[in-house]
Short mmCIF file of C-alpha atoms and ligand atoms in Angstrom, two decimals:
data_model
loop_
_atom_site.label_atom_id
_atom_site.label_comp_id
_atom_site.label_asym_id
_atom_site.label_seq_id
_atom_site.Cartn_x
_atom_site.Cartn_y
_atom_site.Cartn_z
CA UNK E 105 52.52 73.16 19.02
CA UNK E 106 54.53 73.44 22.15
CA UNK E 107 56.66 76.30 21.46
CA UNK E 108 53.64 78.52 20.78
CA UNK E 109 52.55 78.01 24.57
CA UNK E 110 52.58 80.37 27.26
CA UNK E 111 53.98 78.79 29.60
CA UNK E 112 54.59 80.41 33.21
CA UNK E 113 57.61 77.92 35.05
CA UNK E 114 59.63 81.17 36.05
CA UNK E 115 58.72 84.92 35.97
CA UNK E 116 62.12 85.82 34.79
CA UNK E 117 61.54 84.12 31.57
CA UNK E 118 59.66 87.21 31.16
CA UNK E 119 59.66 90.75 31.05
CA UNK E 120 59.18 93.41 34.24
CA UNK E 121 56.73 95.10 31.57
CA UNK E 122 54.19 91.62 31.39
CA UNK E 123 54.52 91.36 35.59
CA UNK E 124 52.98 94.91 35.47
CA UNK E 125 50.64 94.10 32.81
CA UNK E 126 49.35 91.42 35.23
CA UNK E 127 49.21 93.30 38.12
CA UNK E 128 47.12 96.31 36.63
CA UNK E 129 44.70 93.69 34.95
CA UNK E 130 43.91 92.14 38.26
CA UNK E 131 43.34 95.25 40.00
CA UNK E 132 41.23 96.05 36.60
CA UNK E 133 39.25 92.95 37.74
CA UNK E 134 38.86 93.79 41.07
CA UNK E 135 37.46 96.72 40.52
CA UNK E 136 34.51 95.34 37.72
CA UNK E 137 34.81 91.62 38.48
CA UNK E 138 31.19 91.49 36.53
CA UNK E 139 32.62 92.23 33.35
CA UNK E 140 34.52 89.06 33.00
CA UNK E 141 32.42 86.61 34.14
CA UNK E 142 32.52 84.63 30.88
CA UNK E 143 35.56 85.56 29.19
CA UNK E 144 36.86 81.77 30.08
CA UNK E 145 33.31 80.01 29.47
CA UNK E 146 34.06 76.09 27.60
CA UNK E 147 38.02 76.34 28.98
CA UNK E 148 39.03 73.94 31.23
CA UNK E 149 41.57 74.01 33.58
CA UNK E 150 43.70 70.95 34.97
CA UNK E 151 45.42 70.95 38.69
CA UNK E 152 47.67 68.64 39.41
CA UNK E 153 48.88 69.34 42.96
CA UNK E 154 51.37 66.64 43.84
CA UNK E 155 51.88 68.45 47.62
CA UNK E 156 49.36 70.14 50.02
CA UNK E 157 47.60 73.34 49.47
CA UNK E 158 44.81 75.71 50.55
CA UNK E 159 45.15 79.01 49.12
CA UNK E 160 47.16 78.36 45.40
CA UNK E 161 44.78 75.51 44.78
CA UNK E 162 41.50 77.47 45.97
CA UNK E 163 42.21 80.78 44.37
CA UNK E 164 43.45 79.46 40.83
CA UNK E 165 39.92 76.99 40.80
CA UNK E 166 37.90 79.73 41.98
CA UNK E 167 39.83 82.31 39.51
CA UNK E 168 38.77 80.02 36.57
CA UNK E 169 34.87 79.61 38.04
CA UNK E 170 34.70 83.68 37.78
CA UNK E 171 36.25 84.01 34.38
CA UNK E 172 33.18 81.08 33.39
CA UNK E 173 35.67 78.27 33.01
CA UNK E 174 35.74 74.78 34.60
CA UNK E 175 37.95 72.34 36.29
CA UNK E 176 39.51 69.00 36.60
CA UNK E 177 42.50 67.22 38.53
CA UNK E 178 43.78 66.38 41.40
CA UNK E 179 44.80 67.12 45.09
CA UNK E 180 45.69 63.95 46.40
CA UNK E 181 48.27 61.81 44.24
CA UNK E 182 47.62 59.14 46.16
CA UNK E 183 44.39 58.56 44.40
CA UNK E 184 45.27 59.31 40.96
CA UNK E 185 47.62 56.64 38.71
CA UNK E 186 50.64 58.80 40.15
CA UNK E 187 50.30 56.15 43.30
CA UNK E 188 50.94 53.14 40.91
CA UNK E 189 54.38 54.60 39.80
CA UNK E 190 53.29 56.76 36.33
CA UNK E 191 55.80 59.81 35.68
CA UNK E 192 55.44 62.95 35.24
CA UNK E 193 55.26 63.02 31.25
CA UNK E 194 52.68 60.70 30.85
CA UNK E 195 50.46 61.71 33.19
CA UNK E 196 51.09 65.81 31.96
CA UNK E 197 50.90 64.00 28.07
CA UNK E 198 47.50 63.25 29.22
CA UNK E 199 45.78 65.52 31.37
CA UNK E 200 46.82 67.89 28.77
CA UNK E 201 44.85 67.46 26.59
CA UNK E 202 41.74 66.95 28.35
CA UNK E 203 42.46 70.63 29.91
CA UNK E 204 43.32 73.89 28.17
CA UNK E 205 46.01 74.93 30.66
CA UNK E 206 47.46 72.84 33.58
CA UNK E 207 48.24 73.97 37.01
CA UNK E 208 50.94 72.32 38.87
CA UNK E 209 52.50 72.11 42.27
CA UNK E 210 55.05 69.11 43.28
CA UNK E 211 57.65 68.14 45.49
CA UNK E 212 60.79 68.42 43.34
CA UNK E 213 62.63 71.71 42.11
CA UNK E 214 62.35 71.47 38.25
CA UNK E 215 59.60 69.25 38.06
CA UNK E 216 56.83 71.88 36.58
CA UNK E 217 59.62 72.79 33.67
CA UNK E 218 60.05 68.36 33.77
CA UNK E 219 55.79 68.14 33.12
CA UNK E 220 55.92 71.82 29.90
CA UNK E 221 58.28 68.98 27.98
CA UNK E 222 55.62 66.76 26.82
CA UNK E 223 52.41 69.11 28.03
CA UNK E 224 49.83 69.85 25.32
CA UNK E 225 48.83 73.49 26.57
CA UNK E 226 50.21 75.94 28.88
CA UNK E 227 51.97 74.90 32.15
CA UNK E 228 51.70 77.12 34.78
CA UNK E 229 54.20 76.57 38.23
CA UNK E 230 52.37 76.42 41.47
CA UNK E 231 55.00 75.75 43.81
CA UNK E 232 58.46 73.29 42.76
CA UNK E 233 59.85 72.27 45.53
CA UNK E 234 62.10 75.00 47.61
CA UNK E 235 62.33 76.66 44.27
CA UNK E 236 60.25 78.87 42.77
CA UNK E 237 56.68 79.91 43.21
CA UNK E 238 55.64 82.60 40.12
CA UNK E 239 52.08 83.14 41.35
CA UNK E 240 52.82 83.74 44.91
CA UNK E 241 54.88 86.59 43.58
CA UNK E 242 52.11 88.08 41.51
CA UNK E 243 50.14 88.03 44.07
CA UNK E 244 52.76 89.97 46.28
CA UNK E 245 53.22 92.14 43.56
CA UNK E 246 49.89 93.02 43.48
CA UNK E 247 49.23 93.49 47.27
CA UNK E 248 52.40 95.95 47.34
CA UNK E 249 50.97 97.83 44.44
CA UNK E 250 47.36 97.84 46.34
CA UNK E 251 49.12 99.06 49.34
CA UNK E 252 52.34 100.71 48.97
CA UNK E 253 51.20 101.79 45.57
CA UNK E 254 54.41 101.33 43.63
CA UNK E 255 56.81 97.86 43.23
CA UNK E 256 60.25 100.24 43.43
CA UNK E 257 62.16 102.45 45.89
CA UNK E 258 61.49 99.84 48.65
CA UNK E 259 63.08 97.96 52.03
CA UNK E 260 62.35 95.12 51.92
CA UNK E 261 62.96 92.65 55.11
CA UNK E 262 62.41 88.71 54.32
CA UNK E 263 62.51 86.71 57.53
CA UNK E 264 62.57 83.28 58.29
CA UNK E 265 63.14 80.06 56.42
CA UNK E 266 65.22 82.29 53.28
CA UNK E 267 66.84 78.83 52.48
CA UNK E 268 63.69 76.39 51.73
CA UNK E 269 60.75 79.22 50.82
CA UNK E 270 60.15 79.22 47.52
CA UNK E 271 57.97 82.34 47.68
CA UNK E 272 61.07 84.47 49.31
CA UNK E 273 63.31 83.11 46.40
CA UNK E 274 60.77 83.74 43.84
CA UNK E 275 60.04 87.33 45.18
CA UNK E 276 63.75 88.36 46.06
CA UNK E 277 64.02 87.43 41.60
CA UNK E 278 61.53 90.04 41.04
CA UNK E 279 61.99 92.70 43.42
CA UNK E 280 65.67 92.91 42.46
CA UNK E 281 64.36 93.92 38.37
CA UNK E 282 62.90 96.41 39.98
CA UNK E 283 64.58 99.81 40.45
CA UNK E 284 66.20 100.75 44.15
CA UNK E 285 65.10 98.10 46.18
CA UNK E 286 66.76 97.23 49.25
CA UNK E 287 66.94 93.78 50.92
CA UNK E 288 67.43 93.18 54.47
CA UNK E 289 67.78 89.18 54.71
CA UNK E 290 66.96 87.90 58.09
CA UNK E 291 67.38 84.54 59.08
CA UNK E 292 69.79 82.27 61.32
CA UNK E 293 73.29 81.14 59.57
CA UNK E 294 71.06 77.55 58.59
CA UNK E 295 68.36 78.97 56.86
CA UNK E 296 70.56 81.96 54.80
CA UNK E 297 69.30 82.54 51.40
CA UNK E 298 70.86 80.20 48.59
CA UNK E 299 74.09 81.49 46.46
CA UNK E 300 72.54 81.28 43.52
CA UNK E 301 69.56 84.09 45.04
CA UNK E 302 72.54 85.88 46.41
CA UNK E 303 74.33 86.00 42.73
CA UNK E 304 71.14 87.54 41.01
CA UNK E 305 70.93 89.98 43.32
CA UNK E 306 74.96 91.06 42.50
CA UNK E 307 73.65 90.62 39.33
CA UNK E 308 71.04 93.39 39.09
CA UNK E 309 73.00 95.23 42.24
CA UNK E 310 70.41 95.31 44.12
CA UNK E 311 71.84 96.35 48.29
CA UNK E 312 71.35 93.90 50.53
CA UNK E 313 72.32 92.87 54.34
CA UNK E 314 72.04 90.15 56.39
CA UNK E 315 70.71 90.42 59.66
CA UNK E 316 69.80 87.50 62.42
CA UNK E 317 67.84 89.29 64.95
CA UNK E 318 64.51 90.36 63.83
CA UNK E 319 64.13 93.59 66.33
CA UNK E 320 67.45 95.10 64.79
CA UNK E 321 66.13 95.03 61.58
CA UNK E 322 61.91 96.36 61.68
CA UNK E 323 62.87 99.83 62.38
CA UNK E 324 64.33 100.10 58.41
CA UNK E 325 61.56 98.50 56.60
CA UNK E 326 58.65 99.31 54.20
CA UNK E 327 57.67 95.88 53.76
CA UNK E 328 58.32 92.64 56.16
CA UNK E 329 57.67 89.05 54.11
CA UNK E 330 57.32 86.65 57.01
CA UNK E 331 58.08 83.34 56.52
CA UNK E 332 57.34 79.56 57.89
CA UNK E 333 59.78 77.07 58.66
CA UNK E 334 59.49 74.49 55.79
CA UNK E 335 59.57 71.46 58.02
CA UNK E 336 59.03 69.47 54.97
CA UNK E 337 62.28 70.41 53.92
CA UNK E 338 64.43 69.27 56.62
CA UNK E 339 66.83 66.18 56.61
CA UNK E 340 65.43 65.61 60.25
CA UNK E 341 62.54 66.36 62.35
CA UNK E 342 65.66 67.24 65.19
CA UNK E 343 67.00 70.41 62.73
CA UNK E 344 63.60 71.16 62.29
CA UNK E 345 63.02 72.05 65.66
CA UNK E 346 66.40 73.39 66.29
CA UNK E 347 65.29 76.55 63.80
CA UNK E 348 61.49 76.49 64.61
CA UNK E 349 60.07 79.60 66.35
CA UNK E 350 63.28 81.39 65.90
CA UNK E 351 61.44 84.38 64.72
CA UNK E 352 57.85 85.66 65.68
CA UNK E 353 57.08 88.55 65.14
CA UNK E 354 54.18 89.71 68.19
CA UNK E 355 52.83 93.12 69.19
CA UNK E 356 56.17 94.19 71.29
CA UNK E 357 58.01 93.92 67.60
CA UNK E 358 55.43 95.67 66.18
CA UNK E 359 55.69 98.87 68.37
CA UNK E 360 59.30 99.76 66.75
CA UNK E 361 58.26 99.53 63.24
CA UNK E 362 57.04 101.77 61.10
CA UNK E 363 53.54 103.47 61.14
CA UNK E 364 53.47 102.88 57.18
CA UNK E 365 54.84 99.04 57.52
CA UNK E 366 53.42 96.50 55.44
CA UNK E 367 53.46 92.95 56.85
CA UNK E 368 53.01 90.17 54.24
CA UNK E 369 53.11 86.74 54.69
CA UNK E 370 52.27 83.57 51.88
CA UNK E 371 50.51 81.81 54.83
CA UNK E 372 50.05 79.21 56.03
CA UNK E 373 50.89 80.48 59.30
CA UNK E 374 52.70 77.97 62.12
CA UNK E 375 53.54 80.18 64.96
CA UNK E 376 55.43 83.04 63.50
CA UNK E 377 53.84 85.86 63.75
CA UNK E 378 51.14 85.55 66.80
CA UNK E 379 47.21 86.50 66.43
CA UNK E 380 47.30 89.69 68.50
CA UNK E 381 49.31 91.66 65.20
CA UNK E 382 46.45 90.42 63.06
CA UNK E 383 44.22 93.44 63.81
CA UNK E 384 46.93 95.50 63.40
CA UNK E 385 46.48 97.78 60.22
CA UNK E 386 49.80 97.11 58.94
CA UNK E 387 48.83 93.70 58.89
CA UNK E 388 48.16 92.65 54.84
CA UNK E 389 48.82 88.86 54.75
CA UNK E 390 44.91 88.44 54.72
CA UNK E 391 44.32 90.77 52.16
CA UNK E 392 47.35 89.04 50.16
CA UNK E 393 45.76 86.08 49.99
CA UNK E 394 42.52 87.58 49.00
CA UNK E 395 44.80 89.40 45.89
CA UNK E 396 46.01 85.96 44.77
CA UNK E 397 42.72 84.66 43.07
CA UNK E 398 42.51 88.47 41.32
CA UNK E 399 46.49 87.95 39.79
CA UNK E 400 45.24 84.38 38.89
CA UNK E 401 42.26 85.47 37.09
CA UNK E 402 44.01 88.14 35.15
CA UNK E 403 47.27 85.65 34.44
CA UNK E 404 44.76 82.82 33.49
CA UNK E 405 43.21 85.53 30.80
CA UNK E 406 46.41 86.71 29.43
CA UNK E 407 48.05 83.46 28.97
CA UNK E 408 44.74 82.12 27.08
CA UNK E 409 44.25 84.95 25.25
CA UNK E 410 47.97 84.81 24.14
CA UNK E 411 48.94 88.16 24.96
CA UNK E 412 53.19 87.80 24.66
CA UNK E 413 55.56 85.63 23.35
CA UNK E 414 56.35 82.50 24.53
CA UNK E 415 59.27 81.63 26.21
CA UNK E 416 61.87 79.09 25.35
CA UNK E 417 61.71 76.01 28.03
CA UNK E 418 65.49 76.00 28.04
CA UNK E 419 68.26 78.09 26.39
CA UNK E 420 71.45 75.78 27.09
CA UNK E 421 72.76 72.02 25.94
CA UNK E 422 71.55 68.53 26.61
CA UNK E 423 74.36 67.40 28.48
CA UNK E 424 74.21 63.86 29.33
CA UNK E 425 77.28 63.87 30.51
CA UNK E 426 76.51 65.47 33.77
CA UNK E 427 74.39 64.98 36.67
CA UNK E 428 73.23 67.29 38.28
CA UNK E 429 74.30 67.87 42.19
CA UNK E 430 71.28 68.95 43.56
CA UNK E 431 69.83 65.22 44.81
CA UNK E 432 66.36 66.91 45.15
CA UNK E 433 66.31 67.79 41.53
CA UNK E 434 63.42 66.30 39.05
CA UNK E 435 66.59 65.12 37.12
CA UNK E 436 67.43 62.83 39.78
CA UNK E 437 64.19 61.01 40.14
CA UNK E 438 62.97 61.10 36.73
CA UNK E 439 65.96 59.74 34.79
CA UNK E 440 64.52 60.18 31.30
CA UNK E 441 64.75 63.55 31.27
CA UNK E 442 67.11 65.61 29.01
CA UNK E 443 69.33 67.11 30.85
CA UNK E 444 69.71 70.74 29.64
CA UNK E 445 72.24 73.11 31.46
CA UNK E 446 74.21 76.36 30.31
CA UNK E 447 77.63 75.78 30.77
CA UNK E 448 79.78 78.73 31.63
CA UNK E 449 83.12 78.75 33.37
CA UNK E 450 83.54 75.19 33.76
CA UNK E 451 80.37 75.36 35.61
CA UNK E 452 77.24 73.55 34.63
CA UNK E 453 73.60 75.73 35.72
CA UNK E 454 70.89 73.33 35.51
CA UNK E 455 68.01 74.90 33.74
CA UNK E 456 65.85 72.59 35.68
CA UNK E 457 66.50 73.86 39.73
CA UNK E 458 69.26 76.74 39.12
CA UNK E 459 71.93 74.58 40.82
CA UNK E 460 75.39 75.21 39.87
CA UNK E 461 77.48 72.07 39.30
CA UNK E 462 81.04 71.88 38.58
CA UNK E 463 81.74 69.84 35.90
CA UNK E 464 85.23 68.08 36.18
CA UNK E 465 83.44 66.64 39.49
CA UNK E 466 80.74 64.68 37.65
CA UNK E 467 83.12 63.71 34.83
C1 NCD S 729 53.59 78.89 50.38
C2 NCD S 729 54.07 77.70 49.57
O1 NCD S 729 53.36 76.73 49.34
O2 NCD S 729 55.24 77.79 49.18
N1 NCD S 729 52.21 78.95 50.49
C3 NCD S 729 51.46 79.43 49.45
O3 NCD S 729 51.56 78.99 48.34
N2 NCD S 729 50.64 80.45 49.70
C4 NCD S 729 54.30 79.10 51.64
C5 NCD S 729 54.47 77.97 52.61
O4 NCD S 729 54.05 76.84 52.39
O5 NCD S 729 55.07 78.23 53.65
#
């Protein structure tokens, strides 16, 4: 039955007490990886990546070869019945069921939440679009709580591309739940963070400032989340280049931050930060990615061992009515969809991207 799947499309669905539950597992894991060699043997788990990947794709598959599971899917659309035009239900109706839980990374924001509709097990979100990215944020989770040893009482500086990164927008969510954290948001006026990031921080009044040079802003922080410039993002290759290497962070930067800094970083890496501050100590983005197949692991466990209570898909109305305005949307391509949004205000929040639509303009 679907509502009595786990599914993982946003990690505000759940609570701050499951994140931590997650986290501690994994570092359980890492510290006796032997005793869980087979606690996935016969399970099988489906990716469907639907945009490029090295490290999400790689760490979940190899997570589910150490917990004694197996795999199936895809990395290439292009060679799968996606290319001859089959949506995203039938081909999640489907895979579903040969799999016990499905992975899934695409292009459009909403379109992991689009594929739980009609999915047979538990969907987990690899990566929407600019939207969200859940396991990313695990797996920064757990590298702060390797490193900096707690998830609270931090500065935080995310620089770069604060408008397209999914992992910033998913991360900024969680840090906020989490008490006295500070955010210093730098990035140029065209890559600012999205309103709707901005609100939930009001929301859980979390301090934060905005900053556009880099070198005013290292001196304050515990932790610095580099970003890249999401060139696949862009209207044009032209504003692409107009914001690329903006920010890089080198060894000169590096000299006015603190001794205790943490540097993260999703990666992959274009150009900004340069190889020199890699054997810097403060450097963690290698051991971040390293902490990503242990936060799989344990989240691949918990979910298939049913250890909370699932979340509702969607808490608001089918609207028909409305369309949502962001053109990216899984709404917008997909047209069978139901589209569910909580209306509040005269404003219509699509429960599929987050984007706020005002609703005498679509009427
Ligand atoms: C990120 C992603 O795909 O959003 N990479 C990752 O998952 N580790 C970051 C990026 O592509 O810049």
């Amino acid at each position: 039955m679907r509502d009595e799947y786990i599914d993982l499309i946003d990690l505000s669905d759940y609570s701050t007490v499951w994140w931590e539950d997650i986290v501690v597992l994994a570092h359980e894991i890492m510290q006796h990886p032997e005793r869980y060699t087979q606690r996935c043997a016969g399970k099988i788990m489906a990716t469907l990546f639907y945009e490029p990947s090295t490290r999400t794709q790689m760490s979940f598959q190899a997570a589910m070869l150490r917990l004694g599971g197996s795999l199936i899917g895809f990395d290439n659309p292009s060679t799968s019945s996606v290319a001859k035009g089959e949506n995203i239900k039938d081909t999640t109706k489907i895979v579903s069921t040969y799999g016990d839980i499905l992975v899934m990374r695409h292009p459009s924001p909403g379109a992991v939440k689009a594929a739980a509709i009609s999915a047979e097990c538990p969907v987990i979100n690899a990566g929407d679009g600019g939207h969200l990215h859940p396991t990313q944020t695990l797996t920064d989770l757990l590298t702060l709580y390797e490193t900096k040893g707690k998830l609270s009482g931090l500065t935080i500086g995310m620089c770069g591309d604060l408008k397209n990164g999914r992992t910033v927008h998913s991360l900024i969510k969680a840090m906020s739940c989490m008490p006295d954290n500070r955010f210093v948001l730098i990035s140029t006026k065209e890559l600012e963070l999205p309103q709707y990031i901005k609100k939930i921080l009001d929301e859980h009044h979390a301090e934060y400032r905005e900053e556009e040079r880099l070198e005013d802003a290292i001196a304050d922080l515990d932790v610095l989340y580099m970003t890249r410039i999401q060139r696949e993002r862009f209207a044009s290759q032209q504003q692409y280049l107009e914001q690329k290497d903006v920010y890089v962070l080198d060894e000169e930067k590096m000299k006015k931050a603190r001794k205790d800094l943490v540097v993260l970083h999703p990666l992959p890496r274009v150009d900004e930060i340069t190889i020199g501050v890699d054997d810097d100590p403060r450097a963690m983005y290698f051991k971040q990615a390293n902490c990503g197949m242990y936060v799989r692991m344990a989240l691949i466990l918990l979910i298939l061992e049913k250890s909370l209570k699932p979340a509702p898909l969607f808490k608001g109305e089918v609207r028909s009515d409305i369309k949502c305005s962001n053109e990216k949307c899984i709404t917008n391509t997909e047209k069978y969809l139901p589209h569910y949004f909580v209306i509040k205000d005269g404003q219509a929040v699509c429960e599929y991207c987050d984007e706020t639509t005002e609703i005498e303009k679509t009427l």
